[in-house]
Coordinates of C-alpha atoms and ligand atoms in Angstrom, one line a residue:
X329 CA -51.8 -5.0 -78.1
X330 CA -48.3 -3.9 -77.6
X331 CA -47.5 -0.2 -77.7
X332 CA -44.5 -0.7 -80.1
X333 CA -47.0 -2.1 -82.6
X334 CA -49.6 0.5 -82.0
X335 CA -49.9 3.9 -83.7
X336 CA -51.7 6.9 -82.3
X337 CA -53.9 9.3 -84.3
X338 CA -54.7 12.6 -82.5
X339 CA -57.5 14.6 -84.2
X340 CA -56.8 18.3 -84.0
X341 CA -58.0 19.6 -87.4
X342 CA -61.2 21.2 -86.2
X343 CA -62.1 24.8 -85.9
X344 CA -63.8 24.5 -82.6
X345 CA -66.4 27.2 -83.2
X346 CA -68.4 26.3 -80.0
X347 CA -65.4 27.6 -77.9
X348 CA -65.7 31.1 -79.4
X349 CA -62.9 33.1 -81.0
X350 CA -59.5 33.6 -79.6
X351 CA -56.2 35.2 -80.8
X352 CA -54.5 32.0 -79.9
X353 CA -56.5 30.2 -82.6
X354 CA -58.9 27.2 -82.4
X355 CA -59.4 25.7 -79.0
X356 CA -56.7 23.0 -79.4
X357 CA -54.1 25.9 -79.5
X358 CA -55.5 27.8 -76.5
X359 CA -53.2 27.9 -73.5
X360 CA -54.1 26.1 -70.4
X361 CA -51.6 26.2 -67.5
X362 CA -49.3 28.3 -69.8
X363 CA -49.2 25.7 -72.7
X364 CA -51.4 24.9 -75.7
X365 CA -54.1 22.3 -75.1
X366 CA -52.7 20.1 -77.9
X367 CA -49.2 20.1 -76.4
X368 CA -50.6 18.7 -73.1
X369 CA -52.5 16.1 -75.1
X370 CA -49.6 14.9 -77.2
X371 CA -47.4 14.8 -74.1
X372 CA -49.9 12.5 -72.4
X373 CA -49.1 9.9 -75.1
X374 CA -45.3 10.4 -74.9
X375 CA -45.0 10.4 -71.1
X376 CA -45.1 6.7 -70.3
X377 CA -45.3 5.0 -73.7
X378 CA -43.2 4.3 -76.7
X379 CA -45.8 4.1 -79.5
X380 CA -44.7 3.0 -83.0
X381 CA -45.9 6.3 -84.6
X382 CA -47.9 9.3 -83.5
X383 CA -49.8 11.2 -86.2
X384 CA -51.4 14.6 -85.4
X385 CA -54.1 15.7 -87.8
X386 CA -54.1 19.4 -88.2
X387 CA -56.0 22.0 -90.2
X388 CA -54.1 23.2 -93.3
X389 CA -54.4 26.8 -92.0
X390 CA -52.7 25.7 -88.7
X391 CA -49.3 24.5 -89.9
X392 CA -47.5 27.3 -88.3
X393 CA -49.4 27.1 -85.0
X394 CA -48.9 23.3 -84.9
X395 CA -45.2 23.6 -85.5
X396 CA -44.8 26.2 -82.8
X397 CA -46.8 24.0 -80.4
X398 CA -45.3 20.6 -81.2
X399 CA -41.7 21.2 -82.4
X400 CA -40.6 20.6 -78.8
X401 CA -41.3 16.9 -79.3
X402 CA -38.9 16.7 -82.3
X403 CA -39.5 14.0 -84.9
X404 CA -41.5 11.8 -82.5
X405 CA -44.7 13.0 -84.1
X406 CA -45.9 13.4 -87.6
X407 CA -48.2 16.2 -88.8
X408 CA -50.8 15.2 -91.4
X409 CA -53.3 17.6 -92.9
X410 CA -56.9 16.7 -91.9
X411 CA -60.1 17.3 -93.8
X412 CA -63.4 19.1 -93.4
X413 CA -65.2 16.6 -91.1
X414 CA -63.8 14.6 -88.2
X415 CA -64.5 11.4 -89.9
X416 CA -62.7 12.4 -93.2
X417 CA -59.8 13.6 -91.1
X418 CA -59.4 10.3 -89.3
X419 CA -59.5 8.5 -92.6
X420 CA -56.6 10.6 -93.8
X421 CA -54.7 9.8 -90.6
X422 CA -55.2 6.1 -91.1
X423 CA -54.2 6.3 -94.7
X424 CA -51.0 8.0 -93.6
X425 CA -50.2 5.0 -91.5
X426 CA -50.8 2.4 -94.1
X427 CA -47.1 2.0 -95.0
X428 CA -46.2 1.7 -91.3
X429 CA -48.8 -1.1 -91.0
X430 CA -49.3 -1.0 -87.2
X431 CA -51.3 -3.8 -85.6
X432 CA -53.5 -1.4 -83.7
X433 CA -54.3 2.2 -83.6
X434 CA -55.5 4.5 -80.8
X435 CA -57.7 7.5 -82.0
X436 CA -57.8 10.4 -79.6
X437 CA -59.4 13.8 -79.5
X438 CA -56.8 16.6 -79.5
X439 CA -58.9 18.5 -76.9
X440 CA -58.7 15.8 -74.3
X441 CA -55.5 16.8 -72.6
X442 CA -56.1 15.1 -69.3
X443 CA -56.1 11.5 -70.5
X444 CA -54.1 9.3 -68.0
X445 CA -51.6 6.6 -68.8
X446 CA -53.9 4.2 -66.9
X447 CA -56.7 4.8 -69.4
X448 CA -54.4 4.5 -72.4
X449 CA -53.1 1.2 -71.0
X450 CA -56.5 -0.2 -70.3
X451 CA -57.7 0.5 -73.8
X452 CA -54.5 -0.9 -75.3
X453 CA -55.0 -4.1 -73.3
X454 CA -58.6 -4.5 -74.3
X455 CA -58.0 -4.2 -78.1
X456 CA -57.7 -7.6 -79.9
X457 CA -57.3 -8.7 -83.5
X458 CA -61.0 -8.6 -84.0
X459 CA -62.4 -6.1 -81.5
X460 CA -62.0 -2.5 -80.4
X461 CA -62.1 -0.9 -77.0
X462 CA -63.1 2.5 -75.7
X463 CA -63.0 4.2 -72.3
X464 CA -66.4 5.3 -71.0
X465 CA -68.0 6.8 -68.0
X466 CA -71.4 5.9 -66.6
X467 CA -73.9 8.6 -67.2
X468 CA -74.8 10.1 -63.9
X469 CA -77.2 12.9 -64.9
X470 CA -80.8 11.9 -65.5
X471 CA -81.4 11.9 -69.2
X472 CA -84.5 13.6 -70.8
X473 CA -85.7 13.3 -74.3
X474 CA -87.2 16.5 -75.6
X475 CA -90.5 16.4 -77.3
X476 CA -92.8 19.0 -78.9
X477 CA -92.5 22.7 -77.9
X478 CA -89.5 22.2 -75.7
X479 CA -91.3 19.9 -73.2
X480 CA -89.9 16.6 -72.0
X481 CA -91.2 13.7 -74.0
X482 CA -89.8 11.0 -71.6
X483 CA -87.1 10.1 -69.2
X484 CA -84.4 7.7 -70.5
X485 CA -83.4 4.9 -68.3
X486 CA -79.7 5.6 -67.7
X487 CA -78.9 2.2 -66.2
X488 CA -76.9 1.0 -69.2
X489 CA -75.9 4.3 -70.6
X490 CA -72.2 5.2 -70.9
X491 CA -70.6 8.4 -72.3
X492 CA -67.9 7.5 -74.8
X493 CA -64.4 9.0 -74.3
X494 CA -61.2 8.6 -76.3
X495 CA -58.6 7.2 -77.0
X496 CA -60.6 4.6 -78.9
X497 CA -58.5 1.6 -79.9
X498 CA -59.0 -0.8 -82.8
X499 CA -57.1 -3.4 -84.9
X500 CA -55.6 -1.2 -87.6
X501 CA -56.8 -3.0 -90.7
X502 CA -60.4 -3.4 -89.5
X503 CA -60.8 0.3 -88.6
X504 CA -59.2 1.4 -91.9
X505 CA -61.6 -0.9 -93.8
X506 CA -64.5 0.4 -91.8
X507 CA -63.6 4.0 -92.5
X508 CA -63.2 3.3 -96.2
X509 CA -66.5 1.5 -96.3
X510 CA -68.2 4.4 -94.5
X511 CA -66.9 6.9 -97.0
X512 CA -67.9 4.6 -99.9
X513 CA -71.2 3.2 -98.8
X514 CA -73.1 5.7 -96.6
X515 CA -73.7 9.4 -96.2
X516 CA -74.1 8.8 -92.5
X517 CA -71.9 11.0 -90.3
X518 CA -70.4 9.0 -87.4
X519 CA -69.6 11.1 -84.3
X520 CA -66.9 8.7 -83.1
X521 CA -64.8 5.9 -84.5
X522 CA -66.4 3.2 -82.3
X523 CA -69.9 3.8 -83.9
X524 CA -68.4 3.4 -87.3
X525 CA -66.7 0.1 -86.2
X526 CA -70.0 -1.0 -84.6
X527 CA -71.8 -0.2 -87.9
X528 CA -69.5 -2.8 -89.6
X529 CA -70.6 -5.4 -87.0
X530 CA -67.4 -5.5 -85.0
X531 CA -67.5 -5.7 -81.2
X532 CA -66.2 -2.8 -79.1
X533 CA -65.4 -3.3 -75.4
X534 CA -66.0 -0.7 -72.7
X535 CA -63.2 0.0 -70.3
X536 CA -63.5 2.4 -67.4
X537 CA -62.8 6.0 -68.4
X538 CA -62.1 8.9 -66.0
X539 CA -64.1 11.9 -65.1
X540 CA -61.1 14.1 -65.7
X541 CA -60.7 12.8 -69.3
X542 CA -63.0 15.6 -70.4
X543 CA -63.3 17.0 -73.9
X544 CA -62.7 20.8 -73.9
X545 CA -65.6 22.0 -76.0
X546 CA -66.8 25.3 -74.7
X547 CA -64.8 28.5 -73.7
X548 CA -65.8 27.8 -70.1
X549 CA -64.2 24.3 -70.3
X550 CA -60.9 25.9 -71.4
X551 CA -61.1 28.4 -68.5
X552 CA -61.8 25.7 -66.0
X553 CA -58.9 23.6 -67.3
X554 CA -56.6 26.6 -67.1
X555 CA -57.6 27.3 -63.5
X556 CA -57.1 23.7 -62.5
X557 CA -53.6 23.5 -64.0
X558 CA -52.6 26.8 -62.6
X559 CA -53.6 26.0 -59.0
X560 CA -51.9 22.6 -59.3
X561 CA -48.6 24.2 -60.3
X562 CA -48.7 27.3 -58.1
X563 CA -45.3 27.7 -56.5
X564 CA -44.4 29.9 -53.5
X565 CA -43.3 33.1 -55.0
X566 CA -40.5 34.3 -52.7
X567 CA -38.5 37.2 -53.9
X568 CA -35.3 38.7 -52.5
X569 CA -34.2 42.3 -53.0
X570 CA -31.0 44.0 -52.1
X571 CA -30.1 47.7 -51.8
X572 CA -26.9 49.7 -51.3
X573 CA -26.4 53.3 -50.4
X574 CA -23.6 55.7 -49.4
X575 CA -23.7 59.2 -48.1
X576 CA -20.9 61.6 -47.4
X577 CA -20.0 62.8 -43.9
X578 CA -19.4 66.4 -43.2
X579 CA -19.0 68.5 -40.1
X580 CA -22.2 68.6 -38.1
X581 CA -23.9 67.6 -34.9
X582 CA -26.0 64.4 -35.7
X583 CA -26.7 61.6 -38.2
X584 CA -29.9 59.8 -38.9
X585 CA -29.5 56.1 -39.2
X586 CA -32.4 53.6 -39.7
X587 CA -34.9 56.3 -38.6
X588 CA -33.1 57.3 -35.4
X589 CA -31.4 60.6 -34.8
X590 CA -28.0 60.1 -33.2
X591 CA -25.9 62.9 -31.8
X592 CA -22.5 62.9 -33.5
X593 CA -19.7 65.3 -34.4
X594 CA -20.4 64.8 -38.1
X595 CA -23.6 64.8 -40.3
X596 CA -24.6 62.9 -43.4
X597 CA -24.8 65.1 -46.5
X598 CA -27.9 64.5 -48.7
X599 CA -31.0 66.0 -50.2
X600 CA -33.2 64.3 -47.7
X601 CA -32.2 63.4 -44.1
X602 CA -29.5 61.2 -45.9
X603 CA -30.5 58.1 -43.9
X604 CA -28.3 55.5 -45.8
X605 CA -29.9 52.6 -43.9
X606 CA -33.4 53.5 -45.0
X607 CA -32.4 54.4 -48.5
X608 CA -30.8 50.9 -48.9
X609 CA -33.9 49.3 -47.4
X610 CA -36.2 51.3 -49.8
X611 CA -34.2 50.0 -52.8
X612 CA -34.3 46.4 -51.5
X613 CA -38.1 46.6 -51.2
X614 CA -38.6 48.1 -54.6
X615 CA -36.3 45.4 -56.1
X616 CA -38.8 42.7 -55.1
X617 CA -41.4 43.9 -57.5
X618 CA -39.3 45.4 -60.3
X619 CA -40.3 48.9 -59.2
X620 CA -37.1 50.7 -60.1
X621 CA -35.0 52.4 -57.4
X622 CA -35.4 55.2 -54.9
X623 CA -34.4 57.8 -57.5
X624 CA -37.3 56.7 -59.8
X625 CA -39.8 57.5 -57.1
X626 CA -38.1 60.4 -55.3
X627 CA -35.9 62.3 -57.8
X628 CA -33.2 64.3 -55.9
X629 CA -34.0 67.1 -58.3
X630 CA -37.5 67.4 -56.8
X631 CA -37.4 70.1 -54.1
X632 CA -40.3 68.6 -52.1
X633 CA -37.9 65.9 -50.8
X634 CA -35.4 68.4 -49.4
X635 CA -34.8 67.5 -45.8
X636 CA -37.5 64.8 -45.9
X637 CA -37.6 62.0 -43.3
X638 CA -36.5 58.9 -45.2
X639 CA -39.2 56.9 -43.4
X640 CA -41.4 58.4 -46.1
X641 CA -39.5 56.5 -48.8
X642 CA -39.7 53.2 -46.9
X643 CA -43.5 53.6 -46.3
X644 CA -44.0 54.3 -50.0
X645 CA -42.1 51.2 -51.0
X646 CA -44.0 49.1 -48.4
X647 CA -47.3 50.4 -49.9
X648 CA -46.1 49.5 -53.4
X649 CA -45.1 46.0 -52.3
X650 CA -48.5 45.5 -50.7
X651 CA -50.4 46.8 -53.7
X652 CA -48.6 44.2 -55.8
X653 CA -49.7 41.4 -53.5
X654 CA -46.4 41.1 -51.5
X655 CA -46.0 40.2 -47.8
X656 CA -42.7 41.2 -46.4
X657 CA -41.0 38.3 -44.5
X658 CA -38.0 40.1 -43.1
X659 CA -35.6 42.9 -43.5
X660 CA -31.9 43.0 -42.8
X661 CA -29.8 46.2 -42.8
X662 CA -26.0 46.4 -42.4
X663 CA -24.5 49.8 -41.6
X664 CA -20.8 50.2 -42.4
X665 CA -19.3 53.1 -40.4
X666 CA -16.4 53.8 -38.0
X667 CA -18.7 55.9 -35.8
X668 CA -21.1 56.4 -34.2
X669 CA -21.6 53.2 -32.3
X670 CA -24.9 51.5 -33.4
X671 CA -25.3 49.1 -30.5
X672 CA -27.0 51.5 -28.1
X673 CA -29.5 52.6 -30.8
X674 CA -30.3 49.2 -32.2
X675 CA -33.6 48.7 -30.3
X676 CA -34.8 52.1 -31.3
X677 CA -33.9 51.4 -35.0
X678 CA -35.8 48.1 -34.9
X679 CA -38.8 49.8 -33.4
X680 CA -38.7 52.5 -36.1
X681 CA -38.4 50.0 -39.0
X682 CA -41.1 47.9 -37.3
X683 CA -43.4 50.9 -37.5
X684 CA -42.7 51.6 -41.2
X685 CA -43.0 48.0 -42.3
X686 CA -45.5 46.5 -39.8
X687 CA -42.9 43.7 -39.0
X688 CA -42.4 42.2 -35.6
X689 CA -38.9 42.7 -34.1
X690 CA -37.7 39.2 -34.8
X691 CA -38.1 39.8 -38.5
X692 CA -35.9 42.9 -38.4
X693 CA -32.2 42.7 -38.3
X694 CA -29.9 45.7 -37.8
X695 CA -26.2 44.9 -38.0
X696 CA -23.2 47.2 -37.9
X697 CA -19.5 46.9 -38.8
X698 CA -16.6 49.2 -39.1
X699 CA -14.4 49.2 -42.3
X700 CA -11.3 48.5 -40.3
X701 CA -10.2 52.2 -40.9
X702 CA -9.8 51.4 -44.6
X703 CA -10.9 53.5 -47.5
X704 CA -13.4 56.4 -47.4
X705 CA -15.4 54.8 -44.7
X706 CA -12.3 54.1 -42.6
X707 CA -11.3 57.8 -43.0
X708 CA -14.8 58.8 -41.8
X709 CA -15.6 60.5 -45.1
X710 CA -18.9 58.6 -45.5
X711 CA -21.2 55.8 -44.3
X712 CA -22.5 52.9 -46.4
X713 CA -25.4 50.6 -45.9
X714 CA -26.5 47.3 -47.4
X715 CA -30.1 46.0 -47.1
X716 CA -31.7 42.7 -48.0
X717 CA -35.4 41.7 -47.8
X718 CA -37.6 38.7 -48.7
X719 CA -41.1 39.2 -49.8
X720 CA -43.7 36.5 -50.6
X721 CA -46.0 37.5 -53.5
X722 CA -49.5 36.1 -54.0
X723 CA -52.5 37.8 -55.3
X724 CA -53.3 41.3 -54.2
X725 CA -56.6 40.2 -52.6
X726 CA -55.1 37.6 -50.3
X727 CA -52.3 39.9 -49.1
X728 CA -54.7 42.3 -47.5
Ligands
MG896 MG1 -29.2 57.8 -50.6

């Protein structure tokens, strides 16, 4: 059958009690890989196909949820209220398609989000004007029939046993007639559409299904699906932070830059040791995990930081980054000053920052520039520093 003459009915009207309760609603609305199950399922039919119509059967209480979940597909799908049983819901879906009169219909469980285009195509190809087709997987577990008192009565030969999956495809008129007859003529509840089609004496072909085309039934199925999707889409979480700081220069005998005390005819004014390089670096590190800035953690109003070595601040930021699962890749500090000369102290600065961060020297960059005698830096009224760092975040366990 051709897809342009085929309609799809996705059954998502159930309450899914076996999967337990959740704030997100019934299991078809639970999130796996960040999106509702039903959204994945519908997308599987839109990805590589252009079906005539797609009807999604929903529970009358779920109109809002369904709209939130499926509005991203625009008018390519039609929401139809379902009924109390699966069978009654499917009949409503088929009746809603009567006017469109498709040649064939694929009926699919809303909680089978991993159906592949290959399976959809194979079912579609196997449907004829007089026969249906379903995907199925050979039963691999040994099957036991239970007898009295919870003991095994016998072992079923699994040789010709297959587990039925969906989408199940049928010629539209025949499956509609079969559903109408079932409602009219028997109280029997059919667990899938193929069994109802068989009951009317129509042939149904088996095409190979896929193990991954599972039906999410229990809470643990949903958790497993979520884990699977998340690990498949895990991206490398590299974050960059920058920091900037300035301190005023006043008369004095030394400055502390990037953890190194340097004799000088001026000194940097500040509450702590006023190490602009390390303050900028602290801010850069904090920026990679949204942890505010240096003032958040070490308020200048707090007397305990008076005269403190700024390595304390860097160490605190490094610890915070680690606690959040971050691994520092590199740090880069630029000092902007007319004097003192940084070159002779660069190796000592790299060693000091290496001690604070645990980084090897090649991952630490200390650069210096003058301000060409321009502005407050040029007039030797202050020193500025810019710092940049890259941190890779994973989970807190793996970072240790
Ligand atoms: Mg500062």
